[in-house]
Short mmCIF file of C-alpha atoms and ligand atoms in Angstrom, two decimals:
data_model
loop_
_atom_site.label_atom_id
_atom_site.label_comp_id
_atom_site.label_asym_id
_atom_site.label_seq_id
_atom_site.Cartn_x
_atom_site.Cartn_y
_atom_site.Cartn_z
CA MET A 1 -20.75 23.06 33.36
CA PRO A 2 -18.93 19.76 31.82
CA ASN A 3 -19.95 17.29 28.82
CA MET A 4 -21.67 14.35 30.53
CA GLN A 5 -22.15 12.34 27.97
CA PRO A 6 -21.05 8.89 28.83
CA LYS A 7 -19.13 7.72 25.73
CA LYS A 8 -15.79 9.17 24.00
CA THR A 9 -16.61 11.38 21.00
CA PRO A 10 -16.15 8.46 18.08
CA MET A 11 -13.23 9.03 15.92
CA PRO A 12 -13.62 9.18 12.20
CA VAL A 13 -12.36 5.94 10.31
CA GLN A 14 -12.01 3.95 7.71
CA GLU A 15 -14.98 1.71 6.66
CA PRO A 16 -13.59 -1.37 7.44
CA ASP A 17 -13.85 -3.34 4.03
CA VAL A 18 -12.22 -0.22 2.34
CA ARG A 19 -9.29 0.48 5.09
CA ASN A 20 -8.13 -3.46 4.51
CA LYS A 21 -7.31 -2.99 0.93
CA ASN A 22 -5.44 0.31 0.89
CA PHE A 23 -2.34 1.60 3.09
CA LYS A 24 -3.80 4.79 4.05
CA GLU A 25 -3.91 5.91 7.82
CA VAL A 26 -7.03 3.88 9.41
CA ALA A 27 -8.26 6.98 12.27
CA LEU A 28 -8.86 10.14 10.28
CA GLY A 29 -8.86 12.54 13.51
CA TYR A 30 -11.14 14.78 15.21
CA THR A 31 -12.77 17.73 13.49
CA GLU A 32 -12.43 21.01 15.69
CA LYS A 33 -16.29 20.61 17.11
CA ASP A 34 -15.10 16.84 17.54
CA ALA A 35 -12.54 18.36 19.56
CA VAL A 36 -14.11 21.01 21.57
CA ASN A 37 -16.97 18.53 22.34
CA GLU A 38 -14.62 16.31 23.76
CA ALA A 39 -12.38 18.41 25.68
CA GLY A 40 -15.89 19.61 27.34
CA ARG A 41 -15.86 16.12 28.87
CA CYS A 42 -13.06 17.34 30.64
CA LEU A 43 -13.55 17.98 34.87
CA GLY A 44 -10.44 19.79 34.77
CA CYS A 45 -9.45 17.84 37.83
CA LYS A 46 -7.09 19.59 40.44
CA ASN A 47 -5.50 16.20 41.72
CA ARG A 48 -4.49 15.70 38.15
CA PRO A 49 -5.01 11.61 38.37
CA CYS A 50 -4.28 11.52 33.93
CA VAL A 51 -1.05 13.21 34.67
CA GLU A 52 0.45 10.45 36.69
CA GLY A 53 -0.11 8.29 34.75
CA CYS A 54 1.73 9.75 31.63
CA PRO A 55 5.27 8.37 31.60
CA VAL A 56 6.78 12.48 30.48
CA GLY A 57 3.86 14.50 32.38
CA VAL A 58 1.93 16.47 29.59
CA ASP A 59 -0.44 18.49 31.57
CA ILE A 60 -3.03 17.03 30.43
CA PRO A 61 -6.16 18.94 32.40
CA GLU A 62 -4.71 22.24 30.99
CA PHE A 63 -3.92 21.43 27.32
CA ILE A 64 -7.55 20.01 26.60
CA ALA A 65 -8.94 23.09 28.83
CA ALA A 66 -7.17 24.88 25.86
CA ILE A 67 -9.06 22.92 23.45
CA GLY A 68 -12.13 24.28 25.62
CA ARG A 69 -11.42 27.31 24.98
CA GLU A 70 -10.46 26.77 21.33
CA ASN A 71 -7.18 28.05 21.55
CA PHE A 72 -4.90 25.08 19.57
CA THR A 73 -2.63 26.37 19.44
CA GLU A 74 -1.93 27.50 23.16
CA ALA A 75 -3.07 23.59 23.95
CA SER A 76 0.06 22.26 21.47
CA THR A 77 2.23 24.56 22.79
CA ILE A 78 1.31 23.15 26.12
CA ILE A 79 2.30 19.41 24.85
CA ARG A 80 5.10 20.62 23.70
CA LYS A 81 6.93 21.46 27.21
CA THR A 82 7.38 17.47 27.83
CA ASN A 83 6.72 15.69 24.79
CA SER A 84 8.82 16.38 21.30
CA LEU A 85 6.57 13.91 19.54
CA PRO A 86 3.05 14.44 20.23
CA ALA A 87 1.75 14.03 17.06
CA VAL A 88 3.36 9.99 17.23
CA CYS A 89 2.05 9.62 21.08
CA GLY A 90 -1.59 10.88 20.13
CA ARG A 91 -1.38 7.54 17.60
CA VAL A 92 0.51 5.41 18.89
CA CYS A 93 0.63 5.54 22.99
CA PRO A 94 -1.45 2.75 24.65
CA GLN A 95 -3.32 5.13 26.54
CA GLU A 96 -6.14 2.98 27.56
CA THR A 97 -3.15 1.55 30.62
CA GLN A 98 -1.67 5.26 30.60
CA CYS A 99 -3.30 8.22 31.16
CA GLU A 100 -6.64 7.34 30.06
CA ALA A 101 -6.42 4.73 32.69
CA LEU A 102 -6.34 7.09 35.77
CA CYS A 103 -9.43 9.47 34.10
CA VAL A 104 -11.59 9.71 36.61
CA ARG A 105 -14.23 9.93 34.07
CA GLY A 106 -13.78 6.15 33.32
CA LYS A 107 -15.32 5.21 36.20
CA LYS A 108 -18.56 5.60 35.50
CA GLY A 109 -18.25 5.95 31.34
CA GLU A 110 -15.08 5.42 29.20
CA SER A 111 -12.35 8.15 29.79
CA VAL A 112 -11.75 11.58 28.16
CA ALA A 113 -10.06 10.51 24.74
CA ILE A 114 -7.00 12.07 25.48
CA GLY A 115 -4.89 10.47 23.12
CA ARG A 116 -7.14 11.46 20.29
CA LEU A 117 -6.94 15.46 21.53
CA GLU A 118 -3.94 15.35 22.12
CA ARG A 119 -3.02 13.64 17.89
CA PHE A 120 -5.42 16.76 17.02
CA ALA A 121 -3.96 19.31 19.09
CA SER A 122 -0.22 17.97 17.62
CA GLU A 123 -1.42 19.97 14.47
CA TYR A 124 -1.42 23.44 15.27
CA TYR A 125 2.21 23.29 15.76
CA THR A 126 4.51 24.97 13.10
CA VAL A 127 8.38 24.65 12.62
CA ALA A 128 8.71 28.37 12.62
CA ALA A 129 7.91 28.26 16.42
CA THR A 130 10.33 25.95 17.12
CA THR A 131 13.44 27.98 15.97
CA SER A 132 14.12 30.61 18.35
CA PRO A 133 17.93 30.69 18.59
CA VAL A 134 19.79 28.86 21.00
CA THR A 135 23.09 29.49 22.64
CA SER A 136 25.61 27.18 22.20
CA ILE A 137 27.28 25.57 25.51
CA GLY A 138 30.37 24.12 23.27
CA HIS A 139 29.73 20.61 23.33
CA ARG A 140 29.38 17.92 20.95
CA VAL A 141 27.45 14.90 21.26
CA ALA A 142 26.32 11.96 19.62
CA VAL A 143 23.58 10.27 19.23
CA ILE A 144 23.77 6.61 18.27
CA GLY A 145 20.04 5.69 16.90
CA SER A 146 17.26 7.86 15.42
CA GLY A 147 14.13 6.09 17.31
CA PRO A 148 11.51 7.68 19.86
CA ALA A 149 14.71 7.80 22.58
CA GLY A 150 16.79 8.92 20.05
CA LEU A 151 15.37 11.66 18.58
CA THR A 152 13.65 12.83 21.90
CA CYS A 153 17.40 12.77 23.36
CA ALA A 154 18.60 14.74 20.51
CA GLY A 155 15.73 16.66 20.51
CA ASP A 156 16.37 18.13 24.53
CA LEU A 157 19.75 18.79 23.74
CA ALA A 158 19.94 20.86 20.94
CA ALA A 159 17.19 23.11 22.80
CA ALA A 160 19.77 23.33 25.80
CA GLY A 161 22.28 23.99 22.91
CA VAL A 162 24.41 21.49 22.39
CA ASP A 163 26.09 20.50 18.94
CA VAL A 164 24.41 17.44 18.17
CA THR A 165 24.24 14.51 15.81
CA VAL A 166 22.20 11.55 15.22
CA PHE A 167 23.89 8.58 13.56
CA GLU A 168 21.83 6.28 12.00
CA ALA A 169 22.32 2.75 10.15
CA PHE A 170 19.18 2.63 8.30
CA HIS A 171 18.93 5.05 4.97
CA ALA A 172 15.90 6.84 7.04
CA SER A 173 15.49 8.36 10.47
CA GLY A 174 12.63 7.36 13.25
CA GLY A 175 13.28 4.17 14.31
CA VAL A 176 10.62 1.98 15.09
CA LEU A 177 8.33 4.68 13.81
CA VAL A 178 9.20 4.28 10.12
CA TYR A 179 10.17 0.80 9.95
CA GLY A 180 7.75 -0.86 11.90
CA ILE A 181 4.28 1.08 13.11
CA PRO A 182 3.00 0.58 9.30
CA GLU A 183 1.69 4.09 7.46
CA PHE A 184 -1.78 2.64 8.81
CA ARG A 185 -1.51 3.83 11.84
CA LEU A 186 1.19 5.99 11.88
CA PRO A 187 1.76 7.87 8.41
CA LYS A 188 5.73 8.40 7.57
CA ALA A 189 4.95 12.02 6.82
CA ILE A 190 3.66 12.99 9.84
CA VAL A 191 7.45 10.97 11.32
CA SER A 192 9.44 13.20 8.85
CA GLU A 193 7.44 16.54 10.37
CA GLU A 194 8.73 15.71 13.67
CA ILE A 195 12.24 15.34 12.44
CA ASP A 196 12.35 18.41 10.65
CA LYS A 197 11.47 20.45 13.49
CA LEU A 198 14.38 18.63 15.46
CA LYS A 199 16.69 19.50 12.74
CA ALA A 200 15.45 23.21 12.69
CA LEU A 201 16.58 23.15 16.32
CA GLY A 202 19.95 22.18 14.93
CA VAL A 203 20.08 18.44 15.15
CA LYS A 204 22.34 16.86 12.72
CA ILE A 205 21.33 13.44 11.28
CA GLU A 206 23.65 10.96 9.65
CA THR A 207 22.10 8.14 7.77
CA ASN A 208 23.36 5.05 6.47
CA MET A 209 26.05 5.11 9.49
CA LEU A 210 25.94 1.63 11.13
CA ILE A 211 28.11 2.65 14.53
CA GLY A 212 29.41 -0.56 15.69
CA LYS A 213 31.18 -1.11 11.73
CA ILE A 214 31.65 2.22 10.18
CA LEU A 215 32.56 3.98 13.36
CA THR A 216 33.09 2.47 17.22
CA ILE A 217 31.77 4.58 20.20
CA ASP A 218 35.68 5.13 21.23
CA ASP A 219 36.02 6.14 17.11
CA LEU A 220 33.17 9.24 18.05
CA PHE A 221 35.45 10.31 21.37
CA ALA A 222 38.24 10.35 19.77
CA GLN A 223 36.35 12.84 16.83
CA GLY A 224 35.92 15.16 19.52
CA PHE A 225 32.01 14.10 20.92
CA SER A 226 32.22 15.00 24.24
CA ALA A 227 29.50 12.26 25.66
CA VAL A 228 27.25 9.81 23.44
CA PHE A 229 23.94 8.47 23.77
CA LEU A 230 22.88 4.93 22.97
CA GLY A 231 19.68 4.59 21.48
CA THR A 232 19.80 1.15 19.27
CA GLY A 233 16.53 -0.41 20.16
CA ALA A 234 15.98 -4.08 20.17
CA GLY A 235 15.35 -5.05 16.41
CA LEU A 236 16.57 -8.05 16.31
CA PRO A 237 13.75 -11.01 16.53
CA THR A 238 13.46 -13.88 18.47
CA PHE A 239 12.43 -17.42 16.53
CA MET A 240 10.30 -20.42 18.20
CA ASN A 241 13.00 -22.68 17.25
CA ILE A 242 10.20 -25.03 15.87
CA PRO A 243 10.86 -27.04 12.53
CA GLY A 244 10.69 -25.93 9.80
CA GLU A 245 11.43 -22.09 10.29
CA SER A 246 13.69 -21.55 7.28
CA LEU A 247 11.19 -22.97 4.72
CA VAL A 248 10.78 -19.67 2.30
CA GLY A 249 7.80 -17.82 2.82
CA VAL A 250 8.59 -17.24 6.63
CA TYR A 251 9.11 -13.98 7.67
CA SER A 252 9.69 -12.54 11.31
CA ALA A 253 7.24 -9.52 11.80
CA ASN A 254 10.30 -7.41 11.73
CA GLU A 255 11.59 -7.94 8.34
CA LEU A 256 8.37 -8.47 6.66
CA LEU A 257 7.22 -4.90 8.23
CA THR A 258 10.46 -2.91 7.43
CA ARG A 259 10.09 -4.27 3.16
CA VAL A 260 6.31 -3.31 3.43
CA ASN A 261 6.88 0.14 5.32
CA LEU A 262 10.34 1.49 4.89
CA MET A 263 10.61 -0.02 1.20
CA LYS A 264 7.23 0.19 0.39
CA ALA A 265 6.66 -3.90 -1.06
CA TYR A 266 3.44 -3.27 -1.75
CA GLU A 267 4.37 -0.72 -4.50
CA TYR A 268 5.02 -2.15 -8.08
CA GLY A 269 8.49 -2.66 -8.96
CA ALA A 270 9.88 -2.18 -5.12
CA GLU A 271 13.41 -3.27 -4.43
CA THR A 272 12.95 -5.48 -1.89
CA PRO A 273 9.29 -7.65 -2.87
CA VAL A 274 7.57 -9.76 -0.67
CA LEU A 275 6.50 -13.06 -2.13
CA PRO A 276 2.94 -13.09 -2.83
CA PHE A 277 0.75 -15.31 -0.74
CA LYS A 278 -3.24 -15.97 -0.01
CA ASN A 279 -3.27 -17.88 3.52
CA ALA A 280 -0.84 -16.18 6.50
CA VAL A 281 -0.44 -17.35 9.96
CA VAL A 282 0.90 -14.55 12.50
CA ILE A 283 2.01 -15.88 15.44
CA GLY A 284 1.96 -13.93 19.06
CA GLY A 285 -0.27 -11.13 20.07
CA GLY A 286 1.50 -7.49 20.73
CA ASN A 287 0.94 -4.30 18.50
CA VAL A 288 4.09 -6.20 16.09
CA ALA A 289 1.24 -8.75 15.91
CA MET A 290 -1.24 -7.12 15.10
CA ASP A 291 0.37 -4.75 12.82
CA ALA A 292 2.29 -8.16 10.93
CA ALA A 293 -1.63 -9.54 10.01
CA ARG A 294 -2.72 -5.52 9.26
CA CYS A 295 -0.56 -5.60 6.52
CA ALA A 296 -0.66 -9.21 5.32
CA LYS A 297 -4.19 -8.51 4.84
CA ARG A 298 -3.66 -5.14 2.96
CA LEU A 299 -1.04 -6.95 1.01
CA GLY A 300 -3.55 -9.14 -0.07
CA ALA A 301 -3.84 -12.20 1.27
CA ASP A 302 -7.54 -14.04 1.48
CA SER A 303 -7.08 -15.21 4.81
CA VAL A 304 -4.87 -13.90 7.54
CA THR A 305 -4.49 -15.53 11.26
CA ILE A 306 -3.65 -14.35 14.31
CA VAL A 307 -2.59 -17.45 16.48
CA TYR A 308 -2.31 -16.61 20.84
CA ARG A 309 -0.72 -19.13 22.80
CA ARG A 310 -3.20 -16.80 25.84
CA GLY A 311 -6.69 -15.70 25.95
CA GLU A 312 -8.07 -12.41 24.28
CA ALA A 313 -8.16 -11.04 27.47
CA GLU A 314 -4.26 -11.55 27.69
CA LEU A 315 -3.46 -10.02 24.19
CA PRO A 316 -0.55 -7.21 24.73
CA ALA A 317 -1.23 -5.60 21.89
CA ARG A 318 -2.98 -1.99 22.20
CA LEU A 319 -6.72 -2.07 22.70
CA GLU A 320 -7.74 0.32 19.30
CA GLU A 321 -5.77 -2.09 17.04
CA ILE A 322 -7.12 -5.52 18.30
CA HIS A 323 -10.68 -4.12 17.23
CA HIS A 324 -9.44 -2.77 14.67
CA ALA A 325 -7.92 -5.73 13.34
CA MET A 326 -11.02 -7.79 14.03
CA GLU A 327 -13.41 -5.26 11.96
CA GLU A 328 -10.88 -5.72 8.93
CA GLY A 329 -11.35 -9.78 8.86
CA ILE A 330 -8.44 -10.68 11.12
CA ILE A 331 -8.68 -14.05 12.09
CA PHE A 332 -7.67 -14.74 15.95
CA LYS A 333 -7.18 -18.62 17.00
CA PHE A 334 -6.71 -18.42 20.97
CA LEU A 335 -5.14 -20.59 23.58
CA THR A 336 -2.90 -21.96 20.35
CA ALA A 337 0.57 -22.48 19.85
CA PRO A 338 2.47 -23.45 16.66
CA VAL A 339 4.21 -27.14 16.60
CA GLU A 340 5.91 -26.93 13.15
CA ILE A 341 5.97 -25.57 9.84
CA ILE A 342 5.56 -28.09 6.84
CA GLY A 343 6.63 -27.53 3.71
CA ASP A 344 5.78 -28.53 -0.10
CA GLU A 345 8.95 -30.08 -2.40
CA ASN A 346 9.84 -27.19 -3.10
CA PHE A 347 10.68 -26.21 0.61
CA ARG A 348 7.84 -22.70 0.70
CA VAL A 349 5.69 -23.44 3.43
CA LYS A 350 2.44 -25.52 3.07
CA SER A 351 0.78 -25.46 6.64
CA LEU A 352 1.30 -25.16 10.01
CA VAL A 353 1.08 -27.74 12.90
CA CYS A 354 -0.54 -26.12 16.18
CA GLU A 355 -1.69 -27.55 19.05
CA GLU A 356 -4.43 -26.25 21.36
CA MET A 357 -3.60 -24.82 24.92
CA GLU A 358 -4.88 -23.95 28.53
CA LEU A 359 -4.30 -21.58 30.91
CA GLY A 360 -2.50 -22.85 34.08
CA GLU A 361 -0.51 -21.03 37.20
CA PRO A 362 0.93 -17.74 36.82
CA ASP A 363 4.39 -17.61 35.51
CA LYS A 364 6.85 -14.36 36.50
CA SER A 365 5.00 -11.71 34.54
CA GLY A 366 1.71 -12.90 36.89
CA ARG A 367 0.15 -13.42 33.81
CA ARG A 368 -1.35 -17.48 33.75
CA ARG A 369 1.44 -19.92 31.83
CA PRO A 370 -0.12 -21.31 28.55
CA VAL A 371 -0.08 -25.54 28.96
CA PRO A 372 -0.16 -27.76 26.41
CA LYS A 373 -3.73 -29.98 25.66
CA PRO A 374 -3.01 -33.16 25.34
CA ASN A 375 -3.39 -34.59 21.61
CA SER A 376 -5.16 -31.21 20.50
CA ARG A 377 -3.20 -31.42 17.83
CA PHE A 378 -4.08 -29.55 14.38
CA THR A 379 -3.39 -27.95 11.16
CA ILE A 380 -4.08 -24.43 9.44
CA GLU A 381 -3.33 -24.67 5.21
CA CYS A 382 -1.02 -21.42 4.64
CA ASP A 383 1.67 -20.34 2.61
CA CYS A 384 2.97 -17.84 4.93
CA VAL A 385 4.70 -17.53 8.31
CA ILE A 386 5.40 -14.44 10.41
CA PRO A 387 6.33 -14.98 14.05
CA ALA A 388 6.22 -11.58 16.06
CA ILE A 389 7.08 -13.32 19.07
CA GLY A 390 9.27 -10.05 20.61
CA THR A 391 12.50 -9.28 20.13
CA SER A 392 16.36 -8.20 21.75
CA PRO A 393 18.77 -5.74 20.84
CA ASN A 394 21.61 -6.15 18.01
CA PRO A 395 24.93 -7.34 19.39
CA LEU A 396 27.09 -5.39 17.49
CA ILE A 397 27.51 -2.94 19.94
CA MET A 398 28.11 -5.48 22.82
CA ARG A 399 30.69 -7.25 20.20
CA THR A 400 32.57 -3.49 19.88
CA THR A 401 32.41 -1.75 22.56
CA PRO A 402 33.79 -4.34 25.56
CA ASP A 403 34.26 -2.46 28.22
CA LEU A 404 30.36 -1.61 27.94
CA GLU A 405 28.42 -3.70 30.80
CA PHE A 406 25.56 -5.66 29.08
CA ASP A 407 22.88 -8.22 30.92
CA ARG A 408 21.63 -11.48 30.07
CA ARG A 409 19.00 -10.44 27.80
CA GLY A 410 21.80 -8.27 25.58
CA CYS A 411 20.27 -5.35 27.00
CA VAL A 412 22.99 -2.42 28.31
CA VAL A 413 23.09 -2.06 31.95
CA ILE A 414 22.06 1.83 33.44
CA ASP A 415 21.71 3.92 36.28
CA GLU A 416 18.72 5.79 37.70
CA THR A 417 20.51 8.65 35.56
CA CYS A 418 20.54 6.69 32.07
CA ALA A 419 24.20 6.33 32.54
CA THR A 420 26.45 3.07 31.50
CA ASN A 421 29.34 1.90 33.23
CA LYS A 422 31.40 3.39 30.52
CA LYS A 423 32.30 7.59 31.11
CA GLY A 424 30.55 9.49 28.88
CA VAL A 425 27.84 6.95 27.62
CA PHE A 426 24.48 7.30 28.32
CA ALA A 427 21.57 4.83 27.07
CA GLY A 428 17.75 4.17 26.87
CA GLY A 429 15.00 3.33 25.07
CA ASP A 430 14.65 -0.53 23.85
CA ILE A 431 18.11 -1.76 24.25
CA SER A 432 18.18 -1.12 27.95
CA SER A 433 15.11 -1.59 28.78
CA GLY A 434 14.33 -4.45 26.20
CA ALA A 435 11.32 -4.46 23.70
CA ALA A 436 8.74 -1.23 25.19
CA THR A 437 6.85 1.39 24.27
CA VAL A 438 7.54 4.43 22.32
CA ILE A 439 6.62 6.90 25.15
CA LEU A 440 8.41 4.99 27.82
CA ALA A 441 11.80 5.54 25.28
CA MET A 442 11.09 8.80 24.93
CA GLY A 443 10.72 9.45 28.57
CA ALA A 444 14.61 7.71 28.78
CA GLY A 445 15.61 10.14 26.04
CA LYS A 446 14.01 12.86 28.12
CA LEU A 447 16.07 11.84 31.26
CA ALA A 448 19.42 11.25 29.68
CA ALA A 449 19.72 14.12 27.91
CA ALA A 450 19.27 15.88 31.57
CA SER A 451 22.21 13.53 32.86
CA ILE A 452 23.96 14.88 29.71
CA LEU A 453 23.90 18.44 30.26
CA GLU A 454 24.48 17.44 33.96
CA PHE A 455 27.23 15.38 32.66
CA LEU A 456 28.84 17.94 30.73
CA ARG A 457 28.63 20.67 33.25
CA ASN A 458 30.82 18.93 35.37
CA ALA A 459 33.39 17.89 32.53
P1 FAD B 501 14.20 2.37 17.99
O1 FAD B 501 12.70 2.91 17.52
O2 FAD B 501 14.12 0.84 17.92
O3 FAD B 501 15.08 3.06 17.15
C1 FAD B 501 16.35 2.68 17.12
C2 FAD B 501 17.29 3.24 16.06
O4 FAD B 501 18.25 3.02 16.38
C3 FAD B 501 17.15 2.53 14.60
O5 FAD B 501 16.53 3.15 13.62
C4 FAD B 501 17.77 1.35 14.13
O6 FAD B 501 17.84 1.43 13.11
C5 FAD B 501 19.05 2.32 15.04
N1 FAD B 501 20.54 1.74 14.61
C6 FAD B 501 20.27 0.36 15.48
N2 FAD B 501 21.67 -0.11 15.62
C7 FAD B 501 21.97 1.04 15.12
C8 FAD B 501 23.65 1.55 15.29
N3 FAD B 501 24.85 0.05 15.34
N4 FAD B 501 24.08 2.33 14.44
C9 FAD B 501 23.15 3.25 14.23
N5 FAD B 501 22.17 2.81 14.41
C10 FAD B 501 21.22 1.81 14.85
N6 FAD B 501 5.07 0.91 20.84
C11 FAD B 501 4.01 1.96 21.12
O7 FAD B 501 3.73 2.54 21.95
N7 FAD B 501 2.80 1.90 20.66
C12 FAD B 501 2.75 0.78 19.21
O8 FAD B 501 1.85 1.18 18.86
C13 FAD B 501 3.90 0.05 19.21
N8 FAD B 501 3.66 -0.74 18.08
C14 FAD B 501 4.78 -1.13 17.81
C15 FAD B 501 4.99 -2.16 16.32
C16 FAD B 501 5.78 -2.62 15.91
C17 FAD B 501 6.06 -2.99 14.22
C18 FAD B 501 6.87 -2.28 16.65
C19 FAD B 501 8.71 -3.04 15.96
C20 FAD B 501 7.11 -2.27 18.12
C21 FAD B 501 5.83 -1.45 18.31
N9 FAD B 501 5.73 -0.43 19.61
C22 FAD B 501 4.89 0.29 20.00
C23 FAD B 501 7.31 -0.02 20.43
C24 FAD B 501 8.14 0.87 19.81
O9 FAD B 501 7.84 1.48 18.83
C25 FAD B 501 9.27 0.49 20.61
O10 FAD B 501 8.94 0.55 22.45
C26 FAD B 501 10.11 2.28 20.25
O11 FAD B 501 10.44 2.23 19.31
C27 FAD B 501 11.42 2.36 21.33
O12 FAD B 501 12.25 3.05 20.60
P2 FAD B 501 14.28 3.11 20.47
O13 FAD B 501 14.29 4.50 20.69
O14 FAD B 501 14.35 2.75 21.49
O15 FAD B 501 14.33 1.97 19.33
FE1 SF4 B 502 -9.91 15.23 32.50
FE2 SF4 B 502 -10.38 12.80 33.31
FE3 SF4 B 502 -7.62 14.11 34.06
FE4 SF4 B 502 -9.57 14.95 35.10
S1 SF4 B 502 -8.67 12.82 35.08
S2 SF4 B 502 -8.25 16.12 34.54
S3 SF4 B 502 -11.39 14.51 33.96
S4 SF4 B 502 -8.90 13.96 31.38
#
């Protein structure tokens, strides 16, 4: 008999007033009792609608049933068949617009907490379970970029017997999972455990290797790699093109998050600190904006305001992050757009001039276009402004690989198999889609790995 309780089993969390002063994980994870209780809410639907919503096709009812039987290792093994980073996805996937959006329990009450259960099960998978020896197929493949696209591609190729080397520009691997998403949402230890599992499969990772500067893609072929996967993401921040953006105290969200997450700017004596600030304004409404705002709060700001040009209903960030940000005391100014950043005599940020917006006709994205309200300008006093309005691919690979095709946004052009126009070069994740999600990057990495194996078979 299923558990017909209409709401999800609550996730234990740190109290808002405690957690907004530390960088430890906010959500503490289900206990065994919570997980079994929540698994009991799943109806085990024969037509598996939730699986349709999962970009990597995790066998959701099957893994939840295994949790229900208290066979947590089996649950984890089922997820691992199709998802190589479940501890990450369980924490950061936008489940409410994917698997959980299609869950039948969501029609009368809340959907099954699939993401929370995935996170719970992921803890029952050990490195030892991944180390069965693999027969080499005698090919070397270079993976450029160690974000979720690159890591997934590398894992699938290594499991099929390919000798894989990942080249990563930063000193640490994981892509946005380590330099962007903060510790309080995705602890670095979780990402390094996942990376250790890939290393146990034989994946080699070379950090501090900026491809396009140290080696080009053609150099990699000359070194004997049979194919290349390009998973370099979209890490180049977009600015607003308003006056005052070069004042001291303006950080792109990517810069702030990299300083804080990867370089631990919150620790005394950090080599890449952040200027102390009291009142920060973050521009944007996506996950990046939420992360930047919540980091700013944890750095000790008295006030942190999110300025977003559309309304609350249009916020693109994950629902959970929006709720957590609100609980932590982040102020939201909806239907508001920045106009100019004002500096003091030392060129430091002093305030931000904004104007009110109203929603007009839908634009190309189908969302109603924000238009300025006449005579509605006002000023927010602040000493730090953090634009978080989007990113695009870094042009380095484009500049150093002239025979590779890119589109007008600077994204590499791929076909439905993730192949580019250059023989032996495949791509996926944010470098080809533009800024998207972890699970879509993983899905692309998976598809590319299958295409690369096919390419190697015919080579
Ligand atoms: P990335 O993760 O960007 O990895 C690319 C890697 O390539 C990086 O490590 C980079 O250093 C490396 N690289 C770049 N150029 C070179 C080069 N020339 N040579 C060698 N290495 C290179 N998605 C979600 O699903 N849920 C979330 O909650 C979420 N929150 C986010 C929060 C933030 C702050 C950000 C920035 C993004 C967030 N996203 C989220 C989006 C998600 O993280 C990305 O869509 C995903 O990481 C893209 O994966 P990727 O592998 O394509 O690229
Ligand atoms: Fe379980 Fe919901 Fe999937 Fe049905 S749709 S199998 S209830 S998770």
